Short mmCIF file of C-alpha atoms in Angstrom, two decimals:
data_model
loop_
_atom_site.label_atom_id
_atom_site.label_comp_id
_atom_site.label_asym_id
_atom_site.label_seq_id
_atom_site.Cartn_x
_atom_site.Cartn_y
_atom_site.Cartn_z
CA MET A 27 -23.71 18.34 19.26
CA PRO A 28 -25.20 14.68 19.68
CA GLU A 29 -28.29 14.12 21.38
CA GLY A 30 -28.79 11.82 24.42
CA ASP A 31 -30.14 8.84 22.11
CA THR A 32 -27.03 8.95 20.00
CA VAL A 33 -24.82 9.00 23.11
CA TRP A 34 -26.54 5.92 24.29
CA GLN A 35 -26.21 4.06 21.17
CA ALA A 36 -22.27 4.89 21.34
CA ALA A 37 -22.38 3.55 25.07
CA LYS A 38 -24.19 0.42 24.00
CA ARG A 39 -21.74 -0.31 21.07
CA LEU A 40 -18.76 0.22 23.46
CA HIS A 41 -20.19 -1.80 26.04
CA ASP A 42 -21.02 -4.74 23.82
CA ALA A 43 -17.43 -4.70 22.54
CA LEU A 44 -15.32 -4.08 25.59
CA ALA A 45 -17.19 -4.92 28.73
CA GLY A 46 -16.18 -8.11 30.51
CA LYS A 47 -12.82 -8.19 28.67
CA VAL A 48 -9.16 -7.48 29.43
CA LEU A 49 -7.42 -4.61 27.76
CA ILE A 50 -4.43 -5.63 25.64
CA ARG A 51 -3.97 -2.13 24.09
CA SER A 52 -4.18 1.17 25.82
CA ASP A 53 -3.12 4.32 23.92
CA PHE A 54 -3.82 7.82 25.04
CA ARG A 55 -2.77 10.37 22.62
CA VAL A 56 -3.18 13.61 24.65
CA PRO A 57 -0.20 14.91 26.54
CA LYS A 58 -1.78 14.70 30.18
CA TYR A 59 -2.22 11.01 29.77
CA ALA A 60 0.60 10.16 27.30
CA THR A 61 2.22 7.73 29.91
CA THR A 62 -1.15 6.21 31.13
CA ASP A 63 -1.30 2.32 30.48
CA LEU A 64 -4.40 0.47 31.17
CA THR A 65 -3.53 -2.74 29.68
CA GLY A 66 -4.19 -5.78 31.90
CA ARG A 67 -7.41 -4.24 33.21
CA ALA A 68 -10.75 -5.50 32.49
CA VAL A 69 -13.42 -3.17 31.34
CA LEU A 70 -16.46 -3.26 33.77
CA ASP A 71 -18.95 -1.27 31.81
CA VAL A 72 -19.58 1.62 29.44
CA THR A 73 -22.39 3.91 30.93
CA PRO A 74 -23.86 7.01 29.18
CA ARG A 75 -24.73 9.98 31.59
CA GLY A 76 -26.75 12.52 29.32
CA LYS A 77 -24.24 13.34 26.62
CA HIS A 78 -21.26 12.02 28.47
CA LEU A 79 -19.58 8.50 28.33
CA LEU A 80 -18.22 6.66 31.37
CA THR A 81 -16.13 3.72 30.59
CA ARG A 82 -15.12 2.16 33.89
CA VAL A 83 -12.23 -0.35 34.34
CA GLU A 84 -10.69 -2.45 37.02
CA GLY A 85 -8.83 -0.54 39.66
CA GLY A 86 -11.45 2.15 40.20
CA LEU A 87 -10.82 4.21 37.17
CA THR A 88 -13.02 5.71 34.58
CA VAL A 89 -12.41 7.04 31.24
CA HIS A 90 -14.68 10.07 30.79
CA SER A 91 -15.37 11.42 27.26
CA HIS A 92 -17.61 13.90 25.75
CA LEU A 93 -18.34 13.96 21.89
CA GLN A 94 -19.26 17.56 21.65
CA MET A 95 -19.68 18.53 17.79
CA GLU A 96 -16.98 16.60 16.13
CA GLY A 97 -16.08 13.78 18.46
CA SER A 98 -16.91 10.06 17.97
CA TRP A 99 -16.12 6.59 19.05
CA LYS A 100 -15.73 3.72 16.56
CA VAL A 101 -15.39 0.12 17.11
CA TYR A 102 -13.43 -2.23 14.79
CA ALA A 103 -12.96 -5.89 14.62
CA GLU A 104 -9.49 -7.54 14.47
CA GLY A 105 -7.88 -6.61 11.40
CA GLN A 106 -10.56 -4.17 10.23
CA ARG A 107 -9.17 -0.97 8.72
CA TRP A 108 -10.06 2.10 10.83
CA SER A 109 -11.79 4.58 8.97
CA GLY A 110 -13.02 7.26 11.44
CA GLY A 111 -10.39 9.82 10.30
CA PRO A 112 -6.75 10.56 10.03
CA ALA A 113 -4.36 9.28 12.52
CA HIS A 114 -3.72 12.73 14.11
CA GLN A 115 -7.38 12.85 15.14
CA ILE A 116 -7.27 9.81 17.21
CA ARG A 117 -7.17 10.63 21.09
CA VAL A 118 -7.49 7.25 22.51
CA VAL A 119 -7.29 3.46 21.65
CA LEU A 120 -8.65 0.93 23.83
CA GLY A 121 -8.30 -2.61 22.53
CA THR A 122 -9.25 -6.37 23.56
CA ALA A 123 -8.32 -9.52 21.89
CA ASP A 124 -10.95 -9.17 19.29
CA ARG A 125 -12.29 -5.62 19.16
CA THR A 126 -10.53 -2.06 19.23
CA ALA A 127 -12.42 1.21 20.26
CA VAL A 128 -10.93 4.27 18.74
CA GLY A 129 -11.93 7.73 19.96
CA TYR A 130 -11.67 10.42 17.13
CA ARG A 131 -11.69 14.12 17.80
CA LEU A 132 -12.71 13.94 21.56
CA PRO A 133 -12.85 17.40 22.82
CA VAL A 134 -13.12 16.01 26.35
CA LEU A 135 -11.06 13.17 27.48
CA GLU A 136 -9.89 12.55 31.02
CA LEU A 137 -9.13 9.57 33.34
CA LEU A 138 -10.87 9.76 36.72
CA ARG A 139 -11.28 7.71 39.77
CA THR A 140 -14.66 6.04 39.64
CA THR A 141 -15.41 7.52 43.09
CA ASP A 142 -14.92 10.87 41.49
CA GLU A 143 -17.27 10.85 38.52
CA GLN A 144 -19.60 13.27 40.07
CA ARG A 145 -16.87 15.80 39.49
CA ALA A 146 -17.71 15.52 35.77
CA VAL A 147 -21.25 14.64 35.74
CA GLY A 148 -22.80 15.78 39.25
CA HIS A 149 -23.95 19.05 37.71
CA LEU A 150 -26.43 17.33 35.25
CA GLY A 151 -30.07 17.18 35.54
CA PRO A 152 -32.07 13.88 35.41
CA ASP A 153 -30.81 11.79 32.56
CA LEU A 154 -33.64 11.17 30.24
CA LEU A 155 -32.39 7.63 29.27
CA GLY A 156 -30.85 6.83 32.67
CA PRO A 157 -31.87 5.08 35.80
CA ASP A 158 -32.11 8.51 37.57
CA TRP A 159 -34.76 9.74 35.37
CA ASP A 160 -37.11 11.85 37.56
CA PRO A 161 -39.85 13.82 35.43
CA ASP A 162 -41.04 15.85 38.53
CA ARG A 163 -37.58 17.09 39.10
CA ALA A 164 -36.91 17.66 35.59
CA LEU A 165 -40.10 19.80 35.40
CA ALA A 166 -39.08 21.80 38.58
CA ASN A 167 -35.60 22.51 37.07
CA LEU A 168 -37.22 23.78 33.78
CA LEU A 169 -39.51 26.21 35.44
CA GLN A 170 -37.11 27.56 37.94
CA ASP A 171 -36.41 30.63 35.63
CA PRO A 172 -39.71 31.63 34.27
CA ALA A 173 -38.37 34.22 31.90
CA ARG A 174 -36.06 31.91 30.05
CA PRO A 175 -36.82 30.90 26.66
CA LEU A 176 -38.14 27.44 26.44
CA GLY A 177 -35.47 26.37 23.88
CA GLU A 178 -32.47 27.61 26.13
CA ALA A 179 -34.08 25.78 29.04
CA LEU A 180 -34.44 22.51 27.26
CA LEU A 181 -30.75 22.65 26.15
CA ASP A 182 -29.37 23.44 29.61
CA GLN A 183 -28.11 19.91 30.80
CA ARG A 184 -28.56 20.96 34.44
CA ASN A 185 -32.12 20.89 33.98
CA LEU A 186 -32.49 17.41 32.41
CA ALA A 187 -29.81 15.68 30.42
CA GLY A 188 -29.96 14.51 26.92
CA ILE A 189 -31.80 16.94 24.75
CA GLY A 190 -29.71 18.45 21.83
CA ASN A 191 -30.81 20.91 19.07
CA VAL A 192 -32.88 18.51 17.25
CA TYR A 193 -35.09 17.45 20.01
CA LYS A 194 -35.29 21.09 21.30
CA SER A 195 -36.79 22.04 17.88
CA GLU A 196 -39.06 19.09 17.63
CA LEU A 197 -40.35 19.47 21.26
CA CYS A 198 -41.29 23.22 20.76
CA PHE A 199 -43.14 22.20 17.58
CA LEU A 200 -45.09 19.35 19.42
CA LEU A 201 -45.75 21.83 22.30
CA GLY A 202 -47.11 24.42 19.87
CA VAL A 203 -44.82 27.14 20.97
CA THR A 204 -41.68 28.87 19.58
CA PRO A 205 -38.26 28.25 21.15
CA TRP A 206 -38.25 31.84 22.36
CA PHE A 207 -41.56 31.35 24.39
CA PRO A 208 -40.73 32.13 28.10
CA VAL A 209 -41.07 28.95 29.99
CA GLY A 210 -42.94 30.33 32.93
CA ARG A 211 -45.77 31.58 30.51
CA LEU A 212 -46.61 28.20 29.28
CA PRO A 213 -49.81 27.08 30.45
CA ALA A 214 -49.62 24.47 33.38
CA ALA A 215 -51.11 21.66 31.32
CA HIS A 216 -48.46 22.42 28.50
CA ALA A 217 -45.63 22.63 30.90
CA ALA A 218 -46.46 19.25 32.51
CA LYS A 219 -46.28 17.42 29.40
CA ILE A 220 -42.59 18.34 28.60
CA PRO A 221 -40.92 15.63 30.77
CA ALA A 222 -42.98 12.80 29.49
CA LEU A 223 -42.82 13.94 25.84
CA ALA A 224 -39.09 14.27 25.84
CA HIS A 225 -38.65 10.91 27.36
CA ARG A 226 -40.92 9.39 24.96
CA LEU A 227 -38.91 10.78 21.89
CA LEU A 228 -35.52 9.70 23.04
CA ALA A 229 -36.62 6.35 24.36
CA ALA A 230 -38.36 5.72 20.93
CA ASN A 231 -35.32 6.63 19.11
CA ARG A 232 -32.42 5.06 21.11
CA ASP A 233 -32.64 1.93 19.20
CA ARG A 234 -33.44 3.25 15.68
CA PRO A 235 -30.69 3.90 13.11
CA VAL A 236 -32.70 6.99 11.80
CA ARG A 237 -34.27 9.33 14.27
CA ARG A 238 -37.91 9.91 13.94
CA THR A 239 -40.22 12.17 15.89
CA THR A 240 -43.29 12.38 13.23
CA GLY A 241 -44.54 8.80 14.31
CA GLY A 242 -45.66 7.32 11.03
CA HIS A 243 -43.54 5.44 8.36
CA ARG A 244 -44.50 7.79 5.68
CA GLY A 245 -43.51 11.50 5.12
CA PRO A 246 -40.68 13.18 6.71
CA ASP A 247 -38.68 11.83 9.82
CA LEU A 248 -38.80 15.23 11.57
CA PHE A 249 -41.45 18.06 11.82
CA VAL A 250 -39.18 21.10 11.63
CA TYR A 251 -35.47 20.47 12.28
CA GLY A 252 -33.32 20.92 9.14
CA ARG A 253 -36.45 21.62 6.94
CA ALA A 254 -36.30 25.38 6.22
CA PRO A 255 -37.44 26.68 3.87
CA ARG A 256 -39.61 23.56 3.12
CA PRO A 257 -43.37 23.46 3.95
CA CYS A 258 -44.30 22.35 7.41
CA PRO A 259 -45.67 18.84 7.19
CA ARG A 260 -48.58 19.86 9.35
CA CYS A 261 -49.85 23.03 7.77
CA GLY A 262 -47.72 23.78 4.68
CA THR A 263 -46.32 27.05 5.83
CA PRO A 264 -42.47 27.35 5.01
CA VAL A 265 -40.26 26.36 8.11
CA ARG A 266 -38.21 29.11 9.47
CA VAL A 267 -34.60 28.94 10.98
CA ALA A 268 -32.81 31.29 13.22
CA ASP A 269 -30.00 31.07 15.77
CA GLN A 270 -30.74 30.70 19.30
CA GLY A 271 -28.19 30.55 22.10
CA ASP A 272 -27.83 28.07 24.80
CA GLY A 273 -25.48 29.84 27.24
CA SER A 274 -22.36 28.67 25.15
CA ARG A 275 -22.88 29.43 21.57
CA GLU A 276 -25.55 30.06 18.89
CA ARG A 277 -27.37 27.13 17.37
CA PRO A 278 -29.57 26.88 14.48
CA THR A 279 -33.23 26.60 15.63
CA TYR A 280 -36.06 25.61 13.49
CA TRP A 281 -39.97 26.49 13.72
CA CYS A 282 -43.26 26.71 11.85
CA PRO A 283 -44.52 30.42 12.26
CA ALA A 284 -48.07 29.09 11.81
CA CYS A 285 -48.20 26.22 14.14
CA GLN A 286 -45.99 27.48 16.91
CA ALA A 287 -47.15 30.68 18.96
CA GLY A 288 -44.86 33.19 20.58
CA PRO A 289 -41.86 35.38 20.19
CA ALA A 290 -39.56 34.73 17.22
CA PRO A 291 -36.60 36.66 15.56
CA ARG A 292 -37.40 39.25 13.20
CA PRO A 293 -35.95 38.99 9.47
CA HIS A 294 -32.99 41.26 10.77
CA GLY A 295 -32.26 38.72 13.39
CA THR A 296 -33.46 40.54 16.76
CA ALA A 297 -35.89 38.75 18.82
CA GLY A 298 -39.60 40.30 18.64
CA THR A 299 -42.44 39.64 20.65
CA GLY A 300 -44.25 38.17 17.70
CA ARG A 301 -47.95 37.45 17.74
CA HIS A 302 -49.66 34.34 19.06
CA HIS A 303 -51.38 32.13 16.62
CA GLY A 304 -51.64 28.49 15.91
CA ARG A 305 -51.91 25.97 18.67
CA GLY A 306 -51.64 27.69 22.01
#
């Protein structure tokens, strides 16, 4: 599933291509909206909300989409060959005189009244890259279930919107605890760092073509995500990987057993209490 910075970049591409222009092509290829026609309406803006995309058009309508694992929006110039996938994977086409936006494999695609957008995104917590960002509220949300593993709490978009599996693993590394560490057991000073650290990481990467959390320009781009069983760039211990749920599905989760303290899965896959070591 894409992270908030990836969705922010997608929204910017769509906004730059469509906003302020009149649609001359509108093709919804899902049964529910097969007869929908937005031609003749101007696109007002394209706004990201967490991992959701809201494309607002004249007449008080919003095209709401979510990429989830496989979806993508591609923008093509007039006459440019479409290359985002086979035609049967296209879910919607929105075109102006000089640009065409094509939504491929979108698992969530619906047309809403703009006044009803809250029905789609009202459950989300503060958006890390949005104007509603509120670090105090985000921290309070994260701490409301003290026994919950930190990794699960970070992925829950109701707590704060925009963190995906990559940032979950990287944030836990930077905090020095495993993703299975109960959020309520974090020292207050550690917990207080989470909102600002998460915001800084996503904001730093929203304009970058390649995501980087390690800071410098030498060495790996990421501390632990995707690195198992290669050595941790900080201490040299092999990075480990195991699945962790997020309330909907299991996701690969990476951590350094030396740099991160707290519970972690045993080799047979069941979570153990682990021992505390490394940075606390």
